[in-house]
Amino acid sequence: MAALQNSMPSLHHTLFVNSFPQKGLQKLSHGAFLCCKTSVSLHVRAEHLSSSAAAASSSSHFQESCGRRRIIAAGIIAPLVSIVDRTPTAFAAETKKGFLPVTDQKDGYTFLYPFGWQEVVIEGQDKVFKDVIEPLESVSVNLIPTNKQDIRDFGSPQEVAEILIKKVLAPPTQKTKLIQAAEHDEDGKAYYTFEFVTQAPNYTRHALTAVSIGNGKFYTLTTGANERRWDKMKDRLMTVVDSFKIFNV
């Protein structure tokens, strides 16, 4: 536990902004994919041929030309298909209806977030997606260096959860309550997940967090919603936290 306590200043710097709405620090990162469709009209003018032999010869030449075009097209398309097939997908979050996947090949993690949430840039955060209408509905991922090899080196799920909630995931002015904490293994890697509530003067946020260690980093994913919308959002937020996976890079 002392190791986790010693990590608090660094953790607090990078994770503290998770627990309340951000103003002035974020900007929408808009991206659009434009699919351009080029229409090519091929006008073939039929020439009246004076004899059936000439017509047969023209037909043969046309079929041969079409055959060559198909071969050329196949030669172009096949390598493109091969390139697509080689796109890294081994660690991509499993696609689920109503969700979009995020896979960070550089830092080695993947997760799902609800369709419609927008990516925002917040200082100190590695990734953040949130609902632009309900600002408390968000998911964020943070990572800091660590020399530990396993999340269990920091203590039990309850111990780690209590420290993170009180000293990192909520401002000191907010009341906090740990609801539950648990441990599970995924592909030989230990994860802690916990559910908690933070109470501010003007709102209460119900949140879920997953933490783990890999690639020399302490990973934290936190998602949540306003308490008044918890019953509506909890299944989606549980899908988000359950989808969080770390892979070796």
PDB file of C-alpha atoms in Angstrom:
ATOM      1  CA  MET A   1       0.000   0.000   0.000  1.00  0.00           C
ATOM      2  CA  ALA A   2       2.939   2.320   0.649  1.00  0.00           C
ATOM      3  CA  ALA A   3       3.852   2.025  -3.028  1.00  0.00           C
ATOM      4  CA  LEU A   4       0.392   3.168  -4.057  1.00  0.00           C
ATOM      5  CA  GLN A   5       0.464   5.990  -1.508  1.00  0.00           C
ATOM      6  CA  ASN A   6       3.792   7.151  -2.959  1.00  0.00           C
ATOM      7  CA  SER A   7       2.227   7.198  -6.423  1.00  0.00           C
ATOM      8  CA  MET A   8      -0.593   9.504  -5.336  1.00  0.00           C
ATOM      9  CA  PRO A   9       0.902  12.860  -6.468  1.00  0.00           C
ATOM     10  CA  SER A  10       1.463  11.562  -9.990  1.00  0.00           C
ATOM     11  CA  LEU A  11      -1.841   9.723 -10.080  1.00  0.00           C
ATOM     12  CA  HIS A  12      -3.681  12.762  -8.762  1.00  0.00           C
ATOM     13  CA  HIS A  13      -2.183  14.989 -11.451  1.00  0.00           C
ATOM     14  CA  THR A  14      -3.350  12.725 -14.259  1.00  0.00           C
ATOM     15  CA  LEU A  15      -6.604  11.285 -12.886  1.00  0.00           C
ATOM     16  CA  PHE A  16      -8.199  14.002 -10.763  1.00  0.00           C
ATOM     17  CA  VAL A  17     -10.097  15.562 -13.678  1.00  0.00           C
ATOM     18  CA  ASN A  18     -12.024  12.322 -14.258  1.00  0.00           C
ATOM     19  CA  SER A  19     -14.574  12.898 -11.547  1.00  0.00           C
ATOM     20  CA  PHE A  20     -16.206  16.210 -12.428  1.00  0.00           C
ATOM     21  CA  PRO A  21     -17.241  18.151 -15.553  1.00  0.00           C
ATOM     22  CA  GLN A  22     -14.418  19.950 -17.301  1.00  0.00           C
ATOM     23  CA  LYS A  23     -14.736  23.539 -18.441  1.00  0.00           C
ATOM     24  CA  GLY A  24     -12.207  25.389 -20.510  1.00  0.00           C
ATOM     25  CA  LEU A  25      -9.872  22.404 -20.914  1.00  0.00           C
ATOM     26  CA  GLN A  26     -11.641  20.423 -23.598  1.00  0.00           C
ATOM     27  CA  LYS A  27     -12.224  20.754 -27.277  1.00  0.00           C
ATOM     28  CA  LEU A  28     -14.112  18.502 -29.602  1.00  0.00           C
ATOM     29  CA  SER A  29     -11.990  16.450 -31.942  1.00  0.00           C
ATOM     30  CA  HIS A  30     -14.120  16.181 -35.016  1.00  0.00           C
ATOM     31  CA  GLY A  31     -13.234  13.714 -37.719  1.00  0.00           C
ATOM     32  CA  ALA A  32     -15.035  12.859 -40.891  1.00  0.00           C
ATOM     33  CA  PHE A  33     -14.513  10.278 -43.522  1.00  0.00           C
ATOM     34  CA  LEU A  34     -15.653  11.337 -46.948  1.00  0.00           C
ATOM     35  CA  CYS A  35     -16.505   8.664 -49.378  1.00  0.00           C
ATOM     36  CA  CYS A  36     -16.133  10.006 -52.865  1.00  0.00           C
ATOM     37  CA  LYS A  37     -17.890   8.159 -55.599  1.00  0.00           C
ATOM     38  CA  THR A  38     -16.706   8.751 -59.104  1.00  0.00           C
ATOM     39  CA  SER A  39     -19.166   8.028 -61.836  1.00  0.00           C
ATOM     40  CA  VAL A  40     -17.807   7.173 -65.185  1.00  0.00           C
ATOM     41  CA  SER A  41     -20.175   6.948 -68.069  1.00  0.00           C
ATOM     42  CA  LEU A  42     -18.991   4.739 -70.818  1.00  0.00           C
ATOM     43  CA  HIS A  43     -20.690   5.478 -74.074  1.00  0.00           C
ATOM     44  CA  VAL A  44     -20.252   2.858 -76.722  1.00  0.00           C
ATOM     45  CA  ARG A  45     -21.348   3.772 -80.173  1.00  0.00           C
ATOM     46  CA  ALA A  46     -22.306   0.759 -82.171  1.00  0.00           C
ATOM     47  CA  GLU A  47     -21.013   0.864 -85.667  1.00  0.00           C
ATOM     48  CA  HIS A  48     -23.039  -0.753 -88.382  1.00  0.00           C
ATOM     49  CA  LEU A  49     -20.828  -3.440 -89.860  1.00  0.00           C
ATOM     50  CA  SER A  50     -21.294  -4.412 -93.418  1.00  0.00           C
ATOM     51  CA  SER A  51     -20.928  -8.143 -92.924  1.00  0.00           C
ATOM     52  CA  SER A  52     -21.633 -10.792 -90.277  1.00  0.00           C
ATOM     53  CA  ALA A  53     -17.956 -11.776 -90.276  1.00  0.00           C
ATOM     54  CA  ALA A  54     -16.955  -8.266 -89.196  1.00  0.00           C
ATOM     55  CA  ALA A  55     -19.609  -8.338 -86.466  1.00  0.00           C
ATOM     56  CA  ALA A  56     -18.312 -11.661 -85.156  1.00  0.00           C
ATOM     57  CA  SER A  57     -14.750 -10.343 -85.165  1.00  0.00           C
ATOM     58  CA  SER A  58     -15.817  -7.226 -83.218  1.00  0.00           C
ATOM     59  CA  SER A  59     -17.685  -9.319 -80.635  1.00  0.00           C
ATOM     60  CA  SER A  60     -14.646 -11.557 -80.110  1.00  0.00           C
ATOM     61  CA  HIS A  61     -12.387  -8.526 -79.669  1.00  0.00           C
ATOM     62  CA  PHE A  62     -14.814  -6.978 -77.123  1.00  0.00           C
ATOM     63  CA  GLN A  63     -14.983 -10.164 -75.035  1.00  0.00           C
ATOM     64  CA  GLU A  64     -11.205 -10.472 -75.065  1.00  0.00           C
ATOM     65  CA  SER A  65     -10.874  -6.827 -73.940  1.00  0.00           C
ATOM     66  CA  CYS A  66     -13.365  -7.343 -71.112  1.00  0.00           C
ATOM     67  CA  GLY A  67     -11.468 -10.428 -69.996  1.00  0.00           C
ATOM     68  CA  ARG A  68      -8.206  -8.487 -69.832  1.00  0.00           C
ATOM     69  CA  ARG A  69      -9.908  -5.743 -67.800  1.00  0.00           C
ATOM     70  CA  ARG A  70     -11.219  -8.271 -65.277  1.00  0.00           C
ATOM     71  CA  ILE A  71      -7.746  -9.730 -64.862  1.00  0.00           C
ATOM     72  CA  ILE A  72      -6.224  -6.266 -64.356  1.00  0.00           C
ATOM     73  CA  ALA A  73      -8.945  -5.320 -61.850  1.00  0.00           C
ATOM     74  CA  ALA A  74      -8.369  -8.531 -59.918  1.00  0.00           C
ATOM     75  CA  GLY A  75      -4.673  -7.797 -59.833  1.00  0.00           C
ATOM     76  CA  ILE A  76      -5.334  -4.383 -58.293  1.00  0.00           C
ATOM     77  CA  ILE A  77      -8.027  -5.397 -55.815  1.00  0.00           C
ATOM     78  CA  ALA A  78      -6.376  -8.544 -54.446  1.00  0.00           C
ATOM     79  CA  PRO A  79      -3.384  -6.751 -52.868  1.00  0.00           C
ATOM     80  CA  LEU A  80      -5.746  -4.191 -51.289  1.00  0.00           C
ATOM     81  CA  VAL A  81      -7.829  -6.958 -49.736  1.00  0.00           C
ATOM     82  CA  SER A  82      -4.634  -8.558 -48.485  1.00  0.00           C
ATOM     83  CA  ILE A  83      -3.568  -5.292 -46.858  1.00  0.00           C
ATOM     84  CA  VAL A  84      -6.937  -4.928 -45.118  1.00  0.00           C
ATOM     85  CA  ASP A  85      -6.772  -8.515 -43.914  1.00  0.00           C
ATOM     86  CA  ARG A  86      -3.395  -7.811 -42.313  1.00  0.00           C
ATOM     87  CA  THR A  87      -4.743  -4.921 -40.215  1.00  0.00           C
ATOM     88  CA  PRO A  88      -4.007  -5.708 -36.524  1.00  0.00           C
ATOM     89  CA  THR A  89      -7.233  -6.914 -34.903  1.00  0.00           C
ATOM     90  CA  ALA A  90      -6.035  -9.458 -32.370  1.00  0.00           C
ATOM     91  CA  PHE A  91      -6.503  -7.070 -29.458  1.00  0.00           C
ATOM     92  CA  ALA A  92      -9.396  -4.972 -30.748  1.00  0.00           C
ATOM     93  CA  ALA A  93     -12.387  -4.750 -28.430  1.00  0.00           C
ATOM     94  CA  GLU A  94     -15.168  -7.047 -29.597  1.00  0.00           C
ATOM     95  CA  THR A  95     -17.690  -5.034 -31.548  1.00  0.00           C
ATOM     96  CA  LYS A  96     -21.117  -4.757 -29.926  1.00  0.00           C
ATOM     97  CA  LYS A  97     -24.251  -3.090 -31.241  1.00  0.00           C
ATOM     98  CA  GLY A  98     -24.501   0.495 -30.047  1.00  0.00           C
ATOM     99  CA  PHE A  99     -20.790   0.766 -29.239  1.00  0.00           C
ATOM    100  CA  LEU A 100     -17.603   1.791 -31.024  1.00  0.00           C
ATOM    101  CA  PRO A 101     -14.157   0.285 -30.373  1.00  0.00           C
ATOM    102  CA  VAL A 102     -10.958   2.072 -29.413  1.00  0.00           C
ATOM    103  CA  THR A 103      -7.609   0.320 -29.755  1.00  0.00           C
ATOM    104  CA  ASP A 104      -4.399   2.121 -28.802  1.00  0.00           C
ATOM    105  CA  GLN A 105      -1.600   0.146 -30.444  1.00  0.00           C
ATOM    106  CA  LYS A 106       1.070   2.408 -28.949  1.00  0.00           C
ATOM    107  CA  ASP A 107       0.040   2.176 -25.292  1.00  0.00           C
ATOM    108  CA  GLY A 108      -1.516  -1.285 -25.486  1.00  0.00           C
ATOM    109  CA  TYR A 109      -5.159  -1.062 -24.467  1.00  0.00           C
ATOM    110  CA  THR A 110      -8.619  -1.390 -25.966  1.00  0.00           C
ATOM    111  CA  PHE A 111     -12.215  -0.685 -24.907  1.00  0.00           C
ATOM    112  CA  LEU A 112     -15.713   0.115 -26.187  1.00  0.00           C
ATOM    113  CA  TYR A 113     -17.657   3.331 -25.749  1.00  0.00           C
ATOM    114  CA  PRO A 114     -21.324   4.147 -26.514  1.00  0.00           C
ATOM    115  CA  PHE A 115     -22.142   5.315 -30.019  1.00  0.00           C
ATOM    116  CA  GLY A 116     -22.756   9.067 -30.085  1.00  0.00           C
ATOM    117  CA  TRP A 117     -20.183  10.048 -27.488  1.00  0.00           C
ATOM    118  CA  GLN A 118     -17.574  12.503 -28.760  1.00  0.00           C
ATOM    119  CA  GLU A 119     -13.837  12.428 -28.215  1.00  0.00           C
ATOM    120  CA  VAL A 120     -12.582  15.436 -26.270  1.00  0.00           C
ATOM    121  CA  VAL A 121      -9.100  16.548 -25.328  1.00  0.00           C
ATOM    122  CA  ILE A 122      -8.491  17.071 -21.617  1.00  0.00           C
ATOM    123  CA  GLU A 123      -5.118  17.881 -20.160  1.00  0.00           C
ATOM    124  CA  GLY A 124      -3.518  14.918 -18.429  1.00  0.00           C
ATOM    125  CA  GLN A 125      -5.838  12.326 -19.981  1.00  0.00           C
ATOM    126  CA  ASP A 126      -4.785   9.739 -22.549  1.00  0.00           C
ATOM    127  CA  LYS A 127      -8.291   9.238 -23.993  1.00  0.00           C
ATOM    128  CA  VAL A 128     -11.649  10.788 -23.161  1.00  0.00           C
ATOM    129  CA  PHE A 129     -15.067  10.281 -24.753  1.00  0.00           C
ATOM    130  CA  LYS A 130     -18.215  11.904 -23.401  1.00  0.00           C
ATOM    131  CA  ASP A 131     -21.814  12.776 -24.096  1.00  0.00           C
ATOM    132  CA  VAL A 132     -21.953  16.421 -25.134  1.00  0.00           C
ATOM    133  CA  ILE A 133     -25.414  16.865 -23.585  1.00  0.00           C
ATOM    134  CA  GLU A 134     -24.880  14.898 -20.357  1.00  0.00           C
ATOM    135  CA  PRO A 135     -21.330  15.914 -19.323  1.00  0.00           C
ATOM    136  CA  LEU A 136     -21.171  13.436 -16.435  1.00  0.00           C
ATOM    137  CA  GLU A 137     -21.542  10.559 -18.900  1.00  0.00           C
ATOM    138  CA  SER A 138     -18.007   9.856 -20.008  1.00  0.00           C
ATOM    139  CA  VAL A 139     -15.150   7.400 -20.165  1.00  0.00           C
ATOM    140  CA  SER A 140     -11.494   8.239 -19.696  1.00  0.00           C
ATOM    141  CA  VAL A 141      -8.246   6.293 -19.735  1.00  0.00           C
ATOM    142  CA  ASN A 142      -5.125   7.335 -17.883  1.00  0.00           C
ATOM    143  CA  LEU A 143      -1.746   5.718 -17.491  1.00  0.00           C
ATOM    144  CA  ILE A 144       1.352   6.459 -15.449  1.00  0.00           C
ATOM    145  CA  PRO A 145       4.705   4.636 -15.245  1.00  0.00           C
ATOM    146  CA  THR A 146       5.193   2.003 -12.541  1.00  0.00           C
ATOM    147  CA  ASN A 147       7.828  -0.555 -11.685  1.00  0.00           C
ATOM    148  CA  LYS A 148       5.217  -2.981 -10.367  1.00  0.00           C
ATOM    149  CA  GLN A 149       4.308  -6.049 -12.402  1.00  0.00           C
ATOM    150  CA  ASP A 150       0.859  -6.813 -10.983  1.00  0.00           C
ATOM    151  CA  ILE A 151      -2.011  -4.720  -9.630  1.00  0.00           C
ATOM    152  CA  ARG A 152      -2.136  -7.059  -6.606  1.00  0.00           C
ATOM    153  CA  ASP A 153       1.251  -5.693  -5.537  1.00  0.00           C
ATOM    154  CA  PHE A 154      -0.602  -2.537  -4.428  1.00  0.00           C
ATOM    155  CA  GLY A 155      -3.034  -4.350  -2.115  1.00  0.00           C
ATOM    156  CA  SER A 156      -6.525  -5.825  -2.244  1.00  0.00           C
ATOM    157  CA  PRO A 157      -9.289  -4.533  -4.546  1.00  0.00           C
ATOM    158  CA  GLN A 158     -10.961  -2.762  -1.615  1.00  0.00           C
ATOM    159  CA  GLU A 159      -7.716  -1.108  -0.450  1.00  0.00           C
ATOM    160  CA  VAL A 160      -6.760   0.128  -3.903  1.00  0.00           C
ATOM    161  CA  ALA A 161     -10.305   1.330  -4.605  1.00  0.00           C
ATOM    162  CA  GLU A 162     -10.562   3.289  -1.340  1.00  0.00           C
ATOM    163  CA  ILE A 163      -7.264   5.098  -1.922  1.00  0.00           C
ATOM    164  CA  LEU A 164      -7.991   5.947  -5.558  1.00  0.00           C
ATOM    165  CA  ILE A 165     -11.510   7.178  -4.829  1.00  0.00           C
ATOM    166  CA  LYS A 166     -10.550   9.368  -1.883  1.00  0.00           C
ATOM    167  CA  LYS A 167      -7.242  10.731  -3.160  1.00  0.00           C
ATOM    168  CA  VAL A 168      -7.466  10.595  -6.967  1.00  0.00           C
ATOM    169  CA  LEU A 169     -10.882  10.062  -8.526  1.00  0.00           C
ATOM    170  CA  ALA A 170     -12.797  12.666  -6.529  1.00  0.00           C
ATOM    171  CA  PRO A 171     -12.001  16.189  -5.316  1.00  0.00           C
ATOM    172  CA  PRO A 172     -11.370  16.378  -1.558  1.00  0.00           C
ATOM    173  CA  THR A 173     -14.536  18.463  -1.140  1.00  0.00           C
ATOM    174  CA  GLN A 174     -16.784  15.666  -2.395  1.00  0.00           C
ATOM    175  CA  LYS A 175     -18.280  12.894  -0.296  1.00  0.00           C
ATOM    176  CA  THR A 176     -17.448   9.418  -1.613  1.00  0.00           C
ATOM    177  CA  LYS A 177     -18.762   5.932  -1.077  1.00  0.00           C
ATOM    178  CA  LEU A 178     -17.324   2.629  -2.301  1.00  0.00           C
ATOM    179  CA  ILE A 179     -20.163   0.286  -3.233  1.00  0.00           C
ATOM    180  CA  GLN A 180     -18.235  -2.804  -4.263  1.00  0.00           C
ATOM    181  CA  ALA A 181     -14.816  -3.938  -5.501  1.00  0.00           C
ATOM    182  CA  ALA A 182     -13.739  -7.147  -7.192  1.00  0.00           C
ATOM    183  CA  GLU A 183     -10.847  -8.890  -8.922  1.00  0.00           C
ATOM    184  CA  HIS A 184     -10.820 -10.922 -12.118  1.00  0.00           C
ATOM    185  CA  ASP A 185      -8.223 -12.378 -14.458  1.00  0.00           C
ATOM    186  CA  GLU A 186      -8.183 -11.931 -18.228  1.00  0.00           C
ATOM    187  CA  ASP A 187      -5.581 -13.786 -20.282  1.00  0.00           C
ATOM    188  CA  GLY A 188      -3.418 -14.205 -17.196  1.00  0.00           C
ATOM    189  CA  LYS A 189      -3.577 -10.518 -16.219  1.00  0.00           C
ATOM    190  CA  ALA A 190      -5.220  -9.318 -13.003  1.00  0.00           C
ATOM    191  CA  TYR A 191      -7.783  -6.502 -13.077  1.00  0.00           C
ATOM    192  CA  TYR A 192      -9.527  -4.709 -10.230  1.00  0.00           C
ATOM    193  CA  THR A 193     -12.962  -3.226 -10.884  1.00  0.00           C
ATOM    194  CA  PHE A 194     -14.995  -1.161  -8.466  1.00  0.00           C
ATOM    195  CA  GLU A 195     -18.224   0.825  -8.251  1.00  0.00           C
ATOM    196  CA  PHE A 196     -18.505   4.052  -6.298  1.00  0.00           C
ATOM    197  CA  VAL A 197     -20.464   7.270  -5.839  1.00  0.00           C
ATOM    198  CA  THR A 198     -19.166  10.833  -5.498  1.00  0.00           C
ATOM    199  CA  GLN A 199     -21.410  13.570  -4.183  1.00  0.00           C
ATOM    200  CA  ALA A 200     -20.956  17.262  -5.004  1.00  0.00           C
ATOM    201  CA  PRO A 201     -23.226  20.110  -3.864  1.00  0.00           C
ATOM    202  CA  ASN A 202     -25.104  20.166  -7.187  1.00  0.00           C
ATOM    203  CA  TYR A 203     -24.848  16.595  -8.473  1.00  0.00           C
ATOM    204  CA  THR A 204     -24.079  12.975  -7.592  1.00  0.00           C
ATOM    205  CA  ARG A 205     -22.069  10.820  -9.958  1.00  0.00           C
ATOM    206  CA  HIS A 206     -22.263   7.032 -10.079  1.00  0.00           C
ATOM    207  CA  ALA A 207     -19.079   5.556 -11.541  1.00  0.00           C
ATOM    208  CA  LEU A 208     -17.232   2.376 -12.465  1.00  0.00           C
ATOM    209  CA  THR A 209     -13.448   1.984 -12.637  1.00  0.00           C
ATOM    210  CA  ALA A 210     -11.097  -0.723 -13.886  1.00  0.00           C
ATOM    211  CA  VAL A 211      -7.380  -0.738 -13.053  1.00  0.00           C
ATOM    212  CA  SER A 212      -4.542  -3.006 -14.102  1.00  0.00           C
ATOM    213  CA  ILE A 213      -0.800  -3.030 -14.751  1.00  0.00           C
ATOM    214  CA  GLY A 214       1.080  -3.861 -17.943  1.00  0.00           C
ATOM    215  CA  ASN A 215       3.839  -2.559 -20.193  1.00  0.00           C
ATOM    216  CA  GLY A 216       5.367  -0.770 -17.200  1.00  0.00           C
ATOM    217  CA  LYS A 217       2.210   1.337 -16.744  1.00  0.00           C
ATOM    218  CA  PHE A 218      -0.603   1.697 -14.221  1.00  0.00           C
ATOM    219  CA  TYR A 219      -3.823   1.839 -16.300  1.00  0.00           C
ATOM    220  CA  THR A 220      -7.074   3.364 -15.046  1.00  0.00           C
ATOM    221  CA  LEU A 221     -10.344   3.436 -16.985  1.00  0.00           C
ATOM    222  CA  THR A 222     -13.253   5.301 -15.379  1.00  0.00           C
ATOM    223  CA  THR A 223     -16.784   5.699 -16.694  1.00  0.00           C
ATOM    224  CA  GLY A 224     -19.910   7.038 -15.063  1.00  0.00           C
ATOM    225  CA  ALA A 225     -23.124   9.043 -15.197  1.00  0.00           C
ATOM    226  CA  ASN A 226     -25.303  11.335 -13.154  1.00  0.00           C
ATOM    227  CA  GLU A 227     -27.032   9.351 -10.404  1.00  0.00           C
ATOM    228  CA  ARG A 228     -30.438  10.354 -11.774  1.00  0.00           C
ATOM    229  CA  ARG A 229     -29.588   8.541 -15.037  1.00  0.00           C
ATOM    230  CA  TRP A 230     -27.807   5.551 -13.510  1.00  0.00           C
ATOM    231  CA  ASP A 231     -30.658   3.082 -13.999  1.00  0.00           C
ATOM    232  CA  LYS A 232     -30.809   4.006 -17.682  1.00  0.00           C
ATOM    233  CA  MET A 233     -27.046   3.981 -18.259  1.00  0.00           C
ATOM    234  CA  LYS A 234     -25.672   1.281 -15.966  1.00  0.00           C
ATOM    235  CA  ASP A 235     -25.812  -1.594 -18.476  1.00  0.00           C
ATOM    236  CA  ARG A 236     -23.970   0.465 -21.088  1.00  0.00           C
ATOM    237  CA  LEU A 237     -21.381   1.626 -18.569  1.00  0.00           C
ATOM    238  CA  MET A 238     -20.819  -1.928 -17.382  1.00  0.00           C
ATOM    239  CA  THR A 239     -20.213  -2.932 -21.001  1.00  0.00           C
ATOM    240  CA  VAL A 240     -17.589  -0.178 -21.237  1.00  0.00           C
ATOM    241  CA  VAL A 241     -15.704  -1.215 -18.106  1.00  0.00           C
ATOM    242  CA  ASP A 242     -15.943  -4.934 -18.933  1.00  0.00           C
ATOM    243  CA  SER A 243     -14.522  -4.300 -22.413  1.00  0.00           C
ATOM    244  CA  PHE A 244     -11.312  -2.743 -21.087  1.00  0.00           C
ATOM    245  CA  LYS A 245      -8.300  -4.903 -21.935  1.00  0.00           C
ATOM    246  CA  ILE A 246      -4.533  -4.433 -21.870  1.00  0.00           C
ATOM    247  CA  PHE A 247      -2.166  -6.134 -24.308  1.00  0.00           C
ATOM    248  CA  ASN A 248       1.604  -6.288 -24.605  1.00  0.00           C
ATOM    249  CA  VAL A 249       3.352  -3.744 -26.831  1.00  0.00           C
TER     250      VAL A 249
END
